[in-house]
XYZ file of C-alpha atoms in Angstrom:
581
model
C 90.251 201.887 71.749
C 88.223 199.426 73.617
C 84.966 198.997 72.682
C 81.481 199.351 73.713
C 78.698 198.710 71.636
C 76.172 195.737 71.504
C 77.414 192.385 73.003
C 80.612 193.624 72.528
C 81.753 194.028 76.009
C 82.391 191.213 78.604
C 81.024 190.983 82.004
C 84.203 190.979 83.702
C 84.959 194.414 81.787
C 81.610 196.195 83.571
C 82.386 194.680 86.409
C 86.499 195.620 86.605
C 85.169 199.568 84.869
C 82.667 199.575 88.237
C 85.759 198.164 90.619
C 88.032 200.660 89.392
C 85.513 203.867 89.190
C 84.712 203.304 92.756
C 88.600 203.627 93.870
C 89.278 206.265 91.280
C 86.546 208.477 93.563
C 84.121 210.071 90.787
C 86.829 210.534 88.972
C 84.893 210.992 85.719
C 82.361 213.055 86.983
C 81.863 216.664 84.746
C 82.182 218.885 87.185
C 85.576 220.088 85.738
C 85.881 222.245 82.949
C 84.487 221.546 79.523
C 85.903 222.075 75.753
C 83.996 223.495 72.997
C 82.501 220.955 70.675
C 84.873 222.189 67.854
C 87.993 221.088 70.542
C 85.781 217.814 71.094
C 86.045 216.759 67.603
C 89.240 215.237 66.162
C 90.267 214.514 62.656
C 88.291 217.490 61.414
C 89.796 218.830 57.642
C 92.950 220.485 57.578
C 93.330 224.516 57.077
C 95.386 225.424 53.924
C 97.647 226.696 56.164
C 98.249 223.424 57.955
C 98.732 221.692 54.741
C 101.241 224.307 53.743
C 103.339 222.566 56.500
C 105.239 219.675 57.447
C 104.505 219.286 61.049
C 108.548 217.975 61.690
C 108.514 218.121 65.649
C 106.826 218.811 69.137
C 108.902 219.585 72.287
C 106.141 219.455 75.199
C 106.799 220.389 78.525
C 103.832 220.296 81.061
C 103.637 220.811 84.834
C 100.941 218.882 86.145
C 99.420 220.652 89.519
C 97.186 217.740 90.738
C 95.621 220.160 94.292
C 94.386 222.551 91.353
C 93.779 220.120 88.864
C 95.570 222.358 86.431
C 98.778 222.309 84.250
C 101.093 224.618 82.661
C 102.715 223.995 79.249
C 105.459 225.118 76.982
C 105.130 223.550 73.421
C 107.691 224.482 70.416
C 106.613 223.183 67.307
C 108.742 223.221 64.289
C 107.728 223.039 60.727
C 108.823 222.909 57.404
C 107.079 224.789 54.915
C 105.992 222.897 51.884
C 104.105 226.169 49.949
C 104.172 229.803 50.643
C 102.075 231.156 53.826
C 101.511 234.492 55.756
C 99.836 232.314 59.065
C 100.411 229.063 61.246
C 97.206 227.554 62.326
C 96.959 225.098 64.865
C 94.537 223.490 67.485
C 94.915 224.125 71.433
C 91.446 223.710 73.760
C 90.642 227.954 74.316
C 89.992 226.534 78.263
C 93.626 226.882 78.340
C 94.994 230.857 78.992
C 97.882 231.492 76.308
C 100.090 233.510 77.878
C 103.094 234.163 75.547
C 103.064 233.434 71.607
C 106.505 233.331 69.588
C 107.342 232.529 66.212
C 111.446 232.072 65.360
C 111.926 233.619 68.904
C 109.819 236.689 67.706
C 107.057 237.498 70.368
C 103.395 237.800 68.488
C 101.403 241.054 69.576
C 98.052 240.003 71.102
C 95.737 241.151 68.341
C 97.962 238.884 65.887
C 96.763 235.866 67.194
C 93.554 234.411 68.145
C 92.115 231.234 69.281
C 88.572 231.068 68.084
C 86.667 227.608 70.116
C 90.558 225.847 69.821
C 91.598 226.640 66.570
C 94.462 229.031 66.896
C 95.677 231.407 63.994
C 98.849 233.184 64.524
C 99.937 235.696 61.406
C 103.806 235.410 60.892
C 105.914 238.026 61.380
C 107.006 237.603 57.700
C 105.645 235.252 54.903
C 107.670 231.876 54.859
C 108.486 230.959 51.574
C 108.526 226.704 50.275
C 111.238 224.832 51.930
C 111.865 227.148 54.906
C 111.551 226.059 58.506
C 109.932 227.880 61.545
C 109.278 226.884 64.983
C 106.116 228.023 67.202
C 106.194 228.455 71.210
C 103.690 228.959 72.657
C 103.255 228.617 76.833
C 99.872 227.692 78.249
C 97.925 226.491 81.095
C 95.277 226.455 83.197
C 92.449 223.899 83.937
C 92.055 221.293 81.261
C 89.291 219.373 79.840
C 87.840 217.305 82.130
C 87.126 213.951 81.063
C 83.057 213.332 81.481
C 83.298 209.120 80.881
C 86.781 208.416 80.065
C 87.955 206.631 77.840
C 84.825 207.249 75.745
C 84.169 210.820 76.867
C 87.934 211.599 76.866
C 90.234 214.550 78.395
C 92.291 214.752 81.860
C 91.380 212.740 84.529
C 92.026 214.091 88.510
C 91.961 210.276 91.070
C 92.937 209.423 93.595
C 95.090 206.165 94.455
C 93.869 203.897 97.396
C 96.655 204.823 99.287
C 95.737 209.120 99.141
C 97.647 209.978 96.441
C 96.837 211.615 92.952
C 96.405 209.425 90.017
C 96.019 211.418 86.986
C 95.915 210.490 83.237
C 95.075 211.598 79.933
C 92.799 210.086 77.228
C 91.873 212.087 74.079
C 91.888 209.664 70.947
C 87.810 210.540 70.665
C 89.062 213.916 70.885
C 92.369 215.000 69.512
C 95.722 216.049 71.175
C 94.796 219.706 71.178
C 93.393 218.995 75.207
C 96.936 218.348 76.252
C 99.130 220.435 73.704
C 99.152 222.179 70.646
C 99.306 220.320 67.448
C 97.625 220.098 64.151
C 94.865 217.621 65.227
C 94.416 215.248 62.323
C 95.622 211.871 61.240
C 97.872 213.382 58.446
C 99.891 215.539 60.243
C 101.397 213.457 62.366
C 104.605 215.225 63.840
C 108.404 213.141 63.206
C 108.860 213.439 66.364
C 107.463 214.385 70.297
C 110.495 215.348 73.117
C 107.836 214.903 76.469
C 109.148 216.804 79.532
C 106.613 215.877 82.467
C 106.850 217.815 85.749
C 105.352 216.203 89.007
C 105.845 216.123 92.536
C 108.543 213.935 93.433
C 106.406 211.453 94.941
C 104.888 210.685 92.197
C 106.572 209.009 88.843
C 105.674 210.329 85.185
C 106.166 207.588 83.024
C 106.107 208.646 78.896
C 106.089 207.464 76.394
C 109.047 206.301 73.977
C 112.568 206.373 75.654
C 113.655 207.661 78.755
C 115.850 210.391 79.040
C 116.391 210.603 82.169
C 114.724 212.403 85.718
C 116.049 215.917 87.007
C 115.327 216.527 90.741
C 114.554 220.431 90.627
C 114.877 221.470 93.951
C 111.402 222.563 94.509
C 109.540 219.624 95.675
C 109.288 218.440 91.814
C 110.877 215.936 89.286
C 111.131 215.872 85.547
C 110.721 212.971 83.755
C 112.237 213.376 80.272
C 110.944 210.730 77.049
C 111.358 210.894 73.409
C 108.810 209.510 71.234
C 109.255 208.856 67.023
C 106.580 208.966 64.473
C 104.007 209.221 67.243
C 100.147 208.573 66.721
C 98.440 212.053 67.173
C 96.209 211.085 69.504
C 98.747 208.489 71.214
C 100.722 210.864 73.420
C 99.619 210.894 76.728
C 100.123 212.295 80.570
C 100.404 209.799 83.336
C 101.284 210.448 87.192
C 100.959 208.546 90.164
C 102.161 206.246 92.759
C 103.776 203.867 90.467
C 106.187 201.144 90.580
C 107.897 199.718 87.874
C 108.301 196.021 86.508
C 110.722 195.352 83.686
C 112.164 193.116 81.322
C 113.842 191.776 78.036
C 111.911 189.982 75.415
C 114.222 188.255 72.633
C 112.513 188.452 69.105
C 111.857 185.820 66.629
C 113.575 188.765 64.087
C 116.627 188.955 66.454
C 116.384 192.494 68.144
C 115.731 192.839 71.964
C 112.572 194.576 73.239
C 112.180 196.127 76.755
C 109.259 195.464 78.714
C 108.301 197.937 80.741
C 104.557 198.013 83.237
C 104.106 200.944 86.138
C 100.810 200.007 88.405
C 100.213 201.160 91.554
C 102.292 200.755 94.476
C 98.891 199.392 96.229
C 98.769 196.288 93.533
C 98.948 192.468 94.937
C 102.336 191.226 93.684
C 100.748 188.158 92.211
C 98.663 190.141 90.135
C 101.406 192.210 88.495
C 103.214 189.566 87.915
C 100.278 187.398 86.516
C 99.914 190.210 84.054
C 103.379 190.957 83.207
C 103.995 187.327 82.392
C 101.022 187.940 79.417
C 103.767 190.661 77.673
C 106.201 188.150 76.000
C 103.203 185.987 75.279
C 101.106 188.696 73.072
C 104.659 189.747 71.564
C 105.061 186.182 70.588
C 101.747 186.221 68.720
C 101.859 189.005 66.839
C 105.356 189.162 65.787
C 104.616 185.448 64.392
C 100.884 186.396 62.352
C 101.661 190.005 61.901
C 105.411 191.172 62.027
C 107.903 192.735 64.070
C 106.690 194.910 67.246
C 106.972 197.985 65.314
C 108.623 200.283 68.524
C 111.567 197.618 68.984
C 113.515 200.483 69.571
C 111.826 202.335 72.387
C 109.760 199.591 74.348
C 106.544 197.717 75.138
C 105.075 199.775 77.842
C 101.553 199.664 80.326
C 100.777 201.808 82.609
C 97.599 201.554 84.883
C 95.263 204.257 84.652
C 92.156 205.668 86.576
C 90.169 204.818 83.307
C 89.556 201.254 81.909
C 92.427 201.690 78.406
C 93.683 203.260 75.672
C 95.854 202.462 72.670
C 99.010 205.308 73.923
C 101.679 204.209 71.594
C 104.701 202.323 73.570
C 102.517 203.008 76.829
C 99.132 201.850 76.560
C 96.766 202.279 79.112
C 95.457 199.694 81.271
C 92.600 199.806 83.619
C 90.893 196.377 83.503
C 91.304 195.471 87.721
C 93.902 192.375 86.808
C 90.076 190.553 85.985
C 90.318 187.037 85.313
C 88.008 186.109 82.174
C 86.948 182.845 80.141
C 89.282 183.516 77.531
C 92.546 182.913 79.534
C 94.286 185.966 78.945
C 93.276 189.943 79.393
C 91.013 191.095 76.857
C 91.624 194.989 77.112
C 95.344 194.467 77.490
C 95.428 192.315 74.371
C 93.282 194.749 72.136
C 94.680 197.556 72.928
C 98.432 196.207 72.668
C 96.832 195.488 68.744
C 96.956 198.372 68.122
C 100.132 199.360 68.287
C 100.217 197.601 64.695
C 96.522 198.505 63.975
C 96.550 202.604 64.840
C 99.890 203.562 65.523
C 102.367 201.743 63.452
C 99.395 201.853 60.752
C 97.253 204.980 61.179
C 94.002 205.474 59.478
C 94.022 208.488 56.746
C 90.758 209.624 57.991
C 88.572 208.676 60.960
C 86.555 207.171 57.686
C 88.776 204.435 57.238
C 88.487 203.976 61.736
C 87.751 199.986 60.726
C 91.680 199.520 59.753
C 92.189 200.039 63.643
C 89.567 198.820 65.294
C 88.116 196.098 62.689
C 91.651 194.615 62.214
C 93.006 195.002 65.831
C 89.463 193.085 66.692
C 90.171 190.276 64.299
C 93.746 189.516 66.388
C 91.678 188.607 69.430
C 90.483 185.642 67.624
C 93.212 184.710 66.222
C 95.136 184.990 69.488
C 92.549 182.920 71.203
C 93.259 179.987 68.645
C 96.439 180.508 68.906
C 96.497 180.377 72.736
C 93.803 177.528 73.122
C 92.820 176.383 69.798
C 90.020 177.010 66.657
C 86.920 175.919 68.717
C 87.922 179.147 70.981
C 88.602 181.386 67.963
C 84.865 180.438 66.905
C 83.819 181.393 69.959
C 85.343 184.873 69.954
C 84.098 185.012 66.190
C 80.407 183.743 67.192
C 80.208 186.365 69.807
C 81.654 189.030 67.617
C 78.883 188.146 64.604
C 75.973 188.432 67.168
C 76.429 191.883 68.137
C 76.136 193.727 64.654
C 74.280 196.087 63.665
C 74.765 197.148 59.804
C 72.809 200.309 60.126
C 75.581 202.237 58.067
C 78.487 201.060 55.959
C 81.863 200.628 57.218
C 83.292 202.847 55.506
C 81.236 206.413 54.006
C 83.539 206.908 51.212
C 83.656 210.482 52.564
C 85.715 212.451 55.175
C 84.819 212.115 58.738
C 85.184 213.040 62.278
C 85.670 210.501 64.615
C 82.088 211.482 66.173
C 80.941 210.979 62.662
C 81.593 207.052 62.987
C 81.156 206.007 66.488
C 78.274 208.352 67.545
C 76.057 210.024 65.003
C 73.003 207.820 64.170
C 74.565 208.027 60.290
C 77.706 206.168 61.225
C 79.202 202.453 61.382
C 79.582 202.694 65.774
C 80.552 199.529 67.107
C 80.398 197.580 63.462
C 84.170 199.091 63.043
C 84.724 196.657 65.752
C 83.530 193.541 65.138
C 81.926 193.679 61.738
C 85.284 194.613 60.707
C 86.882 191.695 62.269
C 84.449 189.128 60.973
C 84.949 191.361 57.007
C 88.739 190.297 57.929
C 88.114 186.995 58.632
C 86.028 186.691 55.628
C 88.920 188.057 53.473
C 91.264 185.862 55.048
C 89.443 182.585 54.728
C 88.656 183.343 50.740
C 92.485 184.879 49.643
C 94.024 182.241 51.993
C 96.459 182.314 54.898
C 99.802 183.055 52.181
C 97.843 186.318 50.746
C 96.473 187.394 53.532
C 98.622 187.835 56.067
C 101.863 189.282 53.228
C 99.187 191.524 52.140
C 98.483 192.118 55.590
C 102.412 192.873 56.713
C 102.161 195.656 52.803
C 99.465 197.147 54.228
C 100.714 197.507 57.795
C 104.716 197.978 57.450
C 104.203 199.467 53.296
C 106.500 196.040 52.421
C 106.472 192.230 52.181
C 109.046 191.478 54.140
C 109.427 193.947 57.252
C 112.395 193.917 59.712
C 113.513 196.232 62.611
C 114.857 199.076 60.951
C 113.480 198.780 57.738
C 109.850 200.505 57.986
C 108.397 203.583 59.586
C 104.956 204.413 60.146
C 102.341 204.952 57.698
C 99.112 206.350 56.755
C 96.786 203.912 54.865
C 93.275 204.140 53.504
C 90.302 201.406 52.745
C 90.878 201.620 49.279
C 94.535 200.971 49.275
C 94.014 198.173 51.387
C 91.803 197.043 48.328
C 94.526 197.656 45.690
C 97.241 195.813 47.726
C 94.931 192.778 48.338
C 94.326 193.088 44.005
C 97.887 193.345 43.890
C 99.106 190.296 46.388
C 96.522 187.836 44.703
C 96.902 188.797 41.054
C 92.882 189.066 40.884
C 90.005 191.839 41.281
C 88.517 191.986 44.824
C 86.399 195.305 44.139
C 83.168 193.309 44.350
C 84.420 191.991 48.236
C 85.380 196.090 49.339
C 82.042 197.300 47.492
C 79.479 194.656 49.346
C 81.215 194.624 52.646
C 82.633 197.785 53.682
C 80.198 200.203 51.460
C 77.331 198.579 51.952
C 75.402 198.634 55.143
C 73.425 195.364 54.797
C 74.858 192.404 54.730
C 74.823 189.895 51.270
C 71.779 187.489 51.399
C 72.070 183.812 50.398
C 69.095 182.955 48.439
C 67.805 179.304 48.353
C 65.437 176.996 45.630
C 65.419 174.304 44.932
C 64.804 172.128 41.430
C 64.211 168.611 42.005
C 67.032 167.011 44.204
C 69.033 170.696 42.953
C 69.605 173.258 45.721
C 70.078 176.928 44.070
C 71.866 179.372 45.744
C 72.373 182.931 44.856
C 73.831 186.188 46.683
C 71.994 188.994 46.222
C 73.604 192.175 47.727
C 72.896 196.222 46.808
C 76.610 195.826 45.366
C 76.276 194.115 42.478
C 77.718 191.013 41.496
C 79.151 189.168 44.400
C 81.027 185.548 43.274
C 81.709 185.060 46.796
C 82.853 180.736 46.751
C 80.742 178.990 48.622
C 81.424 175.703 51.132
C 78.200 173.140 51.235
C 78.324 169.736 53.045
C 76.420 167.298 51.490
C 76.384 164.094 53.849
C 79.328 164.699 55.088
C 81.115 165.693 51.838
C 82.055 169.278 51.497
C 82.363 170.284 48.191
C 82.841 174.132 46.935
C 80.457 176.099 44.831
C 82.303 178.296 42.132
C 79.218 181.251 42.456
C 81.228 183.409 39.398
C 78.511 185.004 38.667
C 76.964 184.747 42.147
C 75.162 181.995 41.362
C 75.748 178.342 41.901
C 73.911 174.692 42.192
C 74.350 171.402 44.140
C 72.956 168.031 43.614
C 71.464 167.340 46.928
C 69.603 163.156 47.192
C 66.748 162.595 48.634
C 67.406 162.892 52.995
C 70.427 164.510 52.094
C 72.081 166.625 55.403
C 73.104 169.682 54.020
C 74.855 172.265 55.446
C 75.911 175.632 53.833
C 79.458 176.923 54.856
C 79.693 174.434 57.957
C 82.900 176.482 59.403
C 81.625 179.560 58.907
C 83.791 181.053 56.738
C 81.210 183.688 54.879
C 79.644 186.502 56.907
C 76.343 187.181 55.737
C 72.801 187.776 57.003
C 71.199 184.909 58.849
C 67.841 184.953 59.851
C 68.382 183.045 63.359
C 70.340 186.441 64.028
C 68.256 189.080 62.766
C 65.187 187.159 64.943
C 67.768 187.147 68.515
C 68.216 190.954 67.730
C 64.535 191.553 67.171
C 63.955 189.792 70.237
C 66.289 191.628 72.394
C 65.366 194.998 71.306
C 61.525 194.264 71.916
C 62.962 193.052 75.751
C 64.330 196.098 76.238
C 62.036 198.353 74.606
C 59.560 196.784 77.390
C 61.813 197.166 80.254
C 62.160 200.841 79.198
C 58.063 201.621 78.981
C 58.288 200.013 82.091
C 60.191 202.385 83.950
């Protein structure tokens, strides 16, 4: 998901968000109806019930009515039971009226059911004993979740294309899938696979995610538009209609498979700004096959789709709503981070919204890279400079306890926007003290769950901070406890201490953690020589007139007073401007 906090957001993002909120008419605004806050939280702790089951596959079939701004749905969900249980719980937003409930084609009488603020019980018919299956229908509808400030504030969103026509999309990764279908709304019960039926008026297109399987005309002033999606992200299925047009192609990968590129924007898009776009596709593919690995949906496709809201990381159709800006950097920004995660989310998905930095921290960390990669290192310092101003280490990274994802980005006791960029500059960190060689196969272990991934040898998985920390252990044949503990436990970031003894400069980390023998890089006239610190301590001879400088390149993150005194002063700035007012 893009982000939002701090300096973390360019001008030319405000400005394209204001562009395209002005053509999408209020389309945000939240006058529509509103979920309970139970529906509004994702990632929340499993029932024993849900982890009785294997959540094995969703067929979703929705009729979008853009006039009403309403939907109708017919969801079968099939599980396989993994211990004995007497109910299937799932979630589903209670905005939507349930209007038939069947288990095994067995309808469930009303009072065996019930759908308490989106958290739907339904007692079997029969207890299901361990390595049975069952499948759950259940048909639906009504007016959905309106998004108040998507994609931040997520849910449906009703616009309208310049040309009169409805633009509608979906965008629930702050909230969970339950405001578009049923499911079991947490990171570890990610369904094997999603069949997406999408019903619009025939003027419109439906694009889906995954493959296409093809459009049925049915007669009634309507079209189907049929996709299959594997191993899908929870929260990365999504429902897009409008006045598209489609641009396609082929991009031949470095590991020898062929991946389709696929972009619908609106028919009322300048040519040259499509195509400006589309020519960025085989570009980001080329990075991040050749620092990550293969493009882990080979099979389906790369797909964009423009949306009434600014993006969104929808696996194999991410969303795109960034106005075709032109910015400094030379390529799009939101296109480029949210393409990240399609390795960073949905080919590796967090185990809880606890461990949020693996997407957001490590997807950050390739816009760096890709800007040295597209332009050279003094641009990936830039990126990295920008990124280290903006923190704000007021929790740690990660809680070492469950969360929801409202727990991390807005609740005063969470991370927020240090999942972004702290977490890239934590990767950066790591990656300039293992080394390029470890980092990046540890990297391609932790992402693909093997050294030495290739189309068709890996499947999604589920990873946590700590096994990130025993595969880094693991890769470099040494003990990197004392980097997790001080960087992603610990809210404030490790101090460098300075004193001096004669012509001896003394340094010394000091960090809540413990013992941190981060290596050290000081330039003495010129000479860079690097400090051991084993025990977190370390000396220099330093002449008299010497010009020293302590980690020249900036390869340490750590507190710095010139910081800490731009933050002060920018918060005292706006403090004023608010008494002000």
């Amino acid at each position: 998901m893009l982000r939002t906090f701090g300096r973390a957001v360019a001008m030319t993002s405000v400005l394209a968000l204001m562009a395209t909120a002005a053509v999408a008419q209020d389309r945000n605004a939240a006058g529509g109806p509103q979920a309970s806050a139970f529906t509004l939280e994702t990632d929340q702790p499993r029932t024993p019930e849900q982890e009785a089951v294997r959540f094995d596959k969703a067929d979703v079939s929705i009729t979008v009515l853009p006039e009403d701004k309403a939907m109708r749905g017919v969801t079968v969900l099939d599980f396989t039971v993994l211990s004995p249980v007497e109910a299937l719980v799932v979630e589903l937003d209670a905005l939507f009226d349930v209007s038939d409930v069947q288990v095994d084609g067995q309808t469930i009488p009303r009072d065996r059911w019930s759908n308490p603020e989106g958290r739907m019980t339904i007692q079997l018919p029969r207890p299901l004993a361990a390595g049975e299956t069952t499948a759950l229908r259940i048909a639906y509808g009504g007016h959905p979740h309106t998004a108040r400030r998507a994609p931040w504030n997520g849910g449906w969103v009703w616009a309208t294309a310049p040309g009169g026509e409805p633009w509608i999309g979906t965008a629930v990764q702050l909230d969970g899938c339950d405001l578009i279908f049923p499911c079991i709304d947490n990171s570890n019960a990610e369904p094997g696979r999603v069949d997406l039926h999408l019903t619009a008026p025939s003027n419109l297109v439906a694009p889906g995610n995954g493959v296409f399987q093809g459009k049925t005309d049915n007669g009634d002033g309507t079209t189907t538009w049929n996709w299959t999606i594997g191993d899908p992200n929870i929260y990365a299925v999504n429902v897009n209609v409008g006045p598209f047009e489609e641009v396609s192609g082929e991009y031949r990968s470095r590991f020898g498979n062929v991946i389709p590129m696929h972009y619908w924007h609106l028919k009322s898009d300048k040519p040259e700004d499509v195509q400006r776009l589309f020519a960025e596709f085989p570009q980001m593919l080329d990075f991040f096959e050749a620092y990550v690995g293969p493009f882990p949906f080979g099979g389906e496709k790369m797909g964009v789709v423009e949306t009434p809201y600014l993006g969104m990381e929808h696996q194999t159709l991410n969303a795109y709503g960034n106005g075709y800006a032109i910015e400094e950097r030379g390529y799009d920004e939101l296109l480029q981070h949210e393409f990240s995660h399609e390795w960073f989310a949905n080919q590796l998905t967090n185990w809880n919204a606890d461990d949020m930095w693996l997407h957001e921290g490590l997807g950050s960390y390739m816009q760096p890279l890709f800007a040295g990669w597209l332009r050279g290192d003094r641009y990936m310092q830039r990126e990295l400079a920008d990124q280290r101003d903006g923190l704000i280490n007021r929790a740690p990274v990660v809680s070492r306890r469950a969360q929801t994802v409202d727990d991390v980005y807005n609740r005063p006791t969470g991370p927020g926007g240090d999942i972004y960029s702290k977490g890239s500059l934590i990767a950066h960190t790591l990656r300039m003290t293992m080394g390029d060689r470890d980092f990046f196969e540890a990297l391609r272990i932790l992402v693909y769950g093997r050294p030495d991934p290739a189309p068709g040898n890996f499947r999604p998985v589920t990873r946590s901070t700590p096994e990130y920390n025993r595969i880094v252990n693991e890769v470099t044949g040494r003990n990197y406890d004392w980097f997790f503990n001080a960087y992603l436990y610990e809210a404030s970031l490790p101090v460098l201490q300075q004193s001096r003894d004669g012509d001896r400069l003394n340094l010394e980390w000091q960090t809540p953690a413990g013992v941190f023998p981060m290596p050290l890089e000081v330039e003495v006239n010129g000479r860079v020589r690097e400090l051991d610190m084993r025990d977190g301590r370390g000396s220099i001879d330093t002449p008299p007139g010497a010009i020293v400088r302590i980690d020249p390149e900036n390869k340490v993150l750590r507190q710095l007073d010139a910081v800490d005194a731009l933050q002060a002063y920018e918060r005292a700035q706006r403090d004023r401007q608010r008494a002000s007012q």
